[in-house]
mmCIF file of C-alpha atoms in Angstrom:
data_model
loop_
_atom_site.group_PDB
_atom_site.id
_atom_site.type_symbol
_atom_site.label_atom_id
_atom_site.label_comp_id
_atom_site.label_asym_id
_atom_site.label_seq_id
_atom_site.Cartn_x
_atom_site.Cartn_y
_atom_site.Cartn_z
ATOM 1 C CA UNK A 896 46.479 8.793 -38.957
ATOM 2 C CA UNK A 897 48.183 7.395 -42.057
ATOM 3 C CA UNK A 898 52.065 7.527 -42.635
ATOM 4 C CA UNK A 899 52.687 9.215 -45.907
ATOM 5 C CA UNK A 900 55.620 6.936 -46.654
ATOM 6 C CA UNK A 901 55.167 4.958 -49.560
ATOM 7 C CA UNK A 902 57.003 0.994 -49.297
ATOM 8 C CA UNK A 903 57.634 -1.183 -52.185
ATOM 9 C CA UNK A 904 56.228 -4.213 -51.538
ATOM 10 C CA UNK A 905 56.683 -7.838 -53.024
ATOM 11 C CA UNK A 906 53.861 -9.550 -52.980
ATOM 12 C CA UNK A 907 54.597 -13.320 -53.572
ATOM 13 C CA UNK A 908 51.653 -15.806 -54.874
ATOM 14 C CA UNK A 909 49.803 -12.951 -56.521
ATOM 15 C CA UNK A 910 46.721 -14.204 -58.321
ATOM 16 C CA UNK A 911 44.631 -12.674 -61.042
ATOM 17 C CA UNK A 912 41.532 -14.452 -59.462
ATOM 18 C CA UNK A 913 39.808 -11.735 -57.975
ATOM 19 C CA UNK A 914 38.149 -13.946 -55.533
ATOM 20 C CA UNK A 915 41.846 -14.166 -54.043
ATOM 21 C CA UNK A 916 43.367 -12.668 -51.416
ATOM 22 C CA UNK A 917 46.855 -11.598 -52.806
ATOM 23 C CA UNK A 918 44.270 -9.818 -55.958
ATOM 24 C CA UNK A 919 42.342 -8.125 -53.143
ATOM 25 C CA UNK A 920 46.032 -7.471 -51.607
ATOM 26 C CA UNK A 921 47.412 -5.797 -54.672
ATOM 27 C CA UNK A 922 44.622 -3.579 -54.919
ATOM 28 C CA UNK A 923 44.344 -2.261 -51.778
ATOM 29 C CA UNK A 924 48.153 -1.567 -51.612
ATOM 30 C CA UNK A 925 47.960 0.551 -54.806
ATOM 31 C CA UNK A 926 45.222 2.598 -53.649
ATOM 32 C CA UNK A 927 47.010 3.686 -50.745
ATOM 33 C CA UNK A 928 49.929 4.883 -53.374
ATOM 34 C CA UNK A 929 52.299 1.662 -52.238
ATOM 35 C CA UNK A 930 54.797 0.518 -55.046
ATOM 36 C CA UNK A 931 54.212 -3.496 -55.996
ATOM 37 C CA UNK A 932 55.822 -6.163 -57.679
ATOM 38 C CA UNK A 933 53.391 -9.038 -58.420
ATOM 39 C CA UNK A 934 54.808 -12.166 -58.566
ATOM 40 C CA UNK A 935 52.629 -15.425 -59.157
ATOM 41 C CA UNK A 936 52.649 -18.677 -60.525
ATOM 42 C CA UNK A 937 51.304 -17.665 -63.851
ATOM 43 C CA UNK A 938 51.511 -14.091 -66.057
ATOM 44 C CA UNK A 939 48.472 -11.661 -65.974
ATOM 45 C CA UNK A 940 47.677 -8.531 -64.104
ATOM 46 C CA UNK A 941 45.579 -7.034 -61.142
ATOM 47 C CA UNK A 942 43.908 -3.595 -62.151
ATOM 48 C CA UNK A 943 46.975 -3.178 -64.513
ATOM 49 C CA UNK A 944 49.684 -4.058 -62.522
ATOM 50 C CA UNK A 945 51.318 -7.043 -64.261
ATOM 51 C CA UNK A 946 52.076 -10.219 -62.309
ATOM 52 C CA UNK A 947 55.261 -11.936 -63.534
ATOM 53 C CA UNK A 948 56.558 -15.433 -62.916
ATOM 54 C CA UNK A 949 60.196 -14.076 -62.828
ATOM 55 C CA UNK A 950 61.915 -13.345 -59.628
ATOM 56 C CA UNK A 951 63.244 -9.320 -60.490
ATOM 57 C CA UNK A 952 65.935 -7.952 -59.135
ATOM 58 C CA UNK A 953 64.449 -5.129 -56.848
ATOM 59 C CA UNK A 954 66.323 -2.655 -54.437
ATOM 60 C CA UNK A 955 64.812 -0.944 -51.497
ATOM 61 C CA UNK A 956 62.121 -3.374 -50.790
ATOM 62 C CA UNK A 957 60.479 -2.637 -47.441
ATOM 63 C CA UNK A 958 58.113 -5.302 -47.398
ATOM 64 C CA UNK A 959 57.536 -9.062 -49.238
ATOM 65 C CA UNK A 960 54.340 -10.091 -48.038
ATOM 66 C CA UNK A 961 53.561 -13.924 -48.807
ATOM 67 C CA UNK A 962 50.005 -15.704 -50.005
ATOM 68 C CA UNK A 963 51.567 -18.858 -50.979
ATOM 69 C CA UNK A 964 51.411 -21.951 -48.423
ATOM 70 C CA UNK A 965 54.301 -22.650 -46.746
ATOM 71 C CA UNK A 966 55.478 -26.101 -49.238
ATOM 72 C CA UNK A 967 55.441 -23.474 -51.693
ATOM 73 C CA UNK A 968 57.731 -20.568 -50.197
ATOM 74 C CA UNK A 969 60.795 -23.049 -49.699
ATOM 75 C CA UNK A 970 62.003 -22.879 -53.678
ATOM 76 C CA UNK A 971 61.649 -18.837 -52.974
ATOM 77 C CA UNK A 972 64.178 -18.272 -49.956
ATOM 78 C CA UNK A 973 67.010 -17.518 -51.556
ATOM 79 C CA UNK A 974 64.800 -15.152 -53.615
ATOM 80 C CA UNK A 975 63.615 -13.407 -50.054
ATOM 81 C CA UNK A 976 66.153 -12.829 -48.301
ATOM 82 C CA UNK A 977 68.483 -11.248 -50.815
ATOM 83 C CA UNK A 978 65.596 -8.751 -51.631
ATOM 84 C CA UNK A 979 66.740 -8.040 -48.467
ATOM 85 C CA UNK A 980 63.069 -6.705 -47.381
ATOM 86 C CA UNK A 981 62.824 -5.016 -43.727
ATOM 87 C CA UNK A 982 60.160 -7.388 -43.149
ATOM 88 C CA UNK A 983 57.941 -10.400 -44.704
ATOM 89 C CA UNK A 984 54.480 -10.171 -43.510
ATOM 90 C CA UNK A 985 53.227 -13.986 -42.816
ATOM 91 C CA UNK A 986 49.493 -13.668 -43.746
ATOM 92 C CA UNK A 987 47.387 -16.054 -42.401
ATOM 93 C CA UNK A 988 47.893 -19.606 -43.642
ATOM 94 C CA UNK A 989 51.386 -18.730 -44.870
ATOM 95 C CA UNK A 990 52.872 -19.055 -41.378
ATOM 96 C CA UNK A 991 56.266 -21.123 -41.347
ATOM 97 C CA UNK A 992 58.831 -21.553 -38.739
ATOM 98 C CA UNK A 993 61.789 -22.386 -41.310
ATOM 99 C CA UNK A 994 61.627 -18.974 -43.048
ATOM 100 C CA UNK A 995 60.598 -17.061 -39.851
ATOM 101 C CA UNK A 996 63.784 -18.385 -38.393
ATOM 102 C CA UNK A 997 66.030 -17.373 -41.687
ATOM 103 C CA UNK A 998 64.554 -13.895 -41.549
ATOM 104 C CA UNK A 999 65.353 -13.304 -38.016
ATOM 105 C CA UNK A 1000 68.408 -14.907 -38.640
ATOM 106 C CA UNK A 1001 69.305 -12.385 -41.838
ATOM 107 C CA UNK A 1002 68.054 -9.368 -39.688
ATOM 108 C CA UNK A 1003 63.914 -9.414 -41.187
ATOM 109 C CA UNK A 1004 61.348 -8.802 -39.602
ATOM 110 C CA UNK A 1005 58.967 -11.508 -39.368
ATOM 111 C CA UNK A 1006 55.320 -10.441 -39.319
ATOM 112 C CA UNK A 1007 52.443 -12.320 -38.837
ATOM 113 C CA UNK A 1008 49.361 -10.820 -40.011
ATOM 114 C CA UNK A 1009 47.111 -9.755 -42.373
ATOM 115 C CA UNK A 1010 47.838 -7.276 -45.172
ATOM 116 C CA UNK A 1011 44.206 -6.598 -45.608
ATOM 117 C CA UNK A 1012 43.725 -5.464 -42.058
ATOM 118 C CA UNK A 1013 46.990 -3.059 -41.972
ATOM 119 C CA UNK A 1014 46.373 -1.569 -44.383
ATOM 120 C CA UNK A 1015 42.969 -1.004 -43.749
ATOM 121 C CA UNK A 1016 43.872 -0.086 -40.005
ATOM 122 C CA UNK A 1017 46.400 2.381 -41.319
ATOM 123 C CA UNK A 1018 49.130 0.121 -39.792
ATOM 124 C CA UNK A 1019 50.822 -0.672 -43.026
#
């Protein structure tokens, strides 16, 4: 059974591709009713929720779940962790020791897994 409880969730390396995995992401996570921020390397949007290159200040973020490789994620650490998120979901090909370590460090939880499937498992 599905939780009712709705987390805002980052979702870093967002992509208006559809053919991508952070579009297919952002979808799925509004349908189930989930608050986003998009950010991605370039402006556009994913079935009108805007992607923006800025890094927003955002309170109560439960989740930051990454689709960018892990050469990529270093320039957004500072970013991460004072989003302060309850956890970063690592989804496959994102995986990275050096920010695993800083989460756990800064009291994160580091995830790794697939958005796609928790969601779709009702694990989200």
């Amino acid at each position: 059974m599905e939780t009712t409880d709705k987390k805002l969730t980052v979702v870093l390396g967002a992509s208006p591709n559809p053919s991508r995995y952070s579009y297919l992401a952002v979808s799925m996570l509004q349908k189930h009713g989930h608050p986003i921020v998009a950010i991605g390397n370039r402006d556009g949007n994913i079935e009108g929720q805007e992607i923006t290159k800025e890094h927003p200040n955002v309170a109560n973020v439960d989740t930051v779940t990454l689709y960018m490789n892990p050469t990529l994620q270093a320039s957004y650490y500072d970013y991460i962790l004072q989003l302060h998120p309850k956890r970063i979901i690592f989804n496959p090909g994102t995986e990275n020791p050096e920010l695993k370590a800083l989460a756990i460090k800064n009291g994160i939880q580091p995830q790794e897994a697939c958005t796609l499937v928790l969601l779709s498992t009702g694990q989200y």
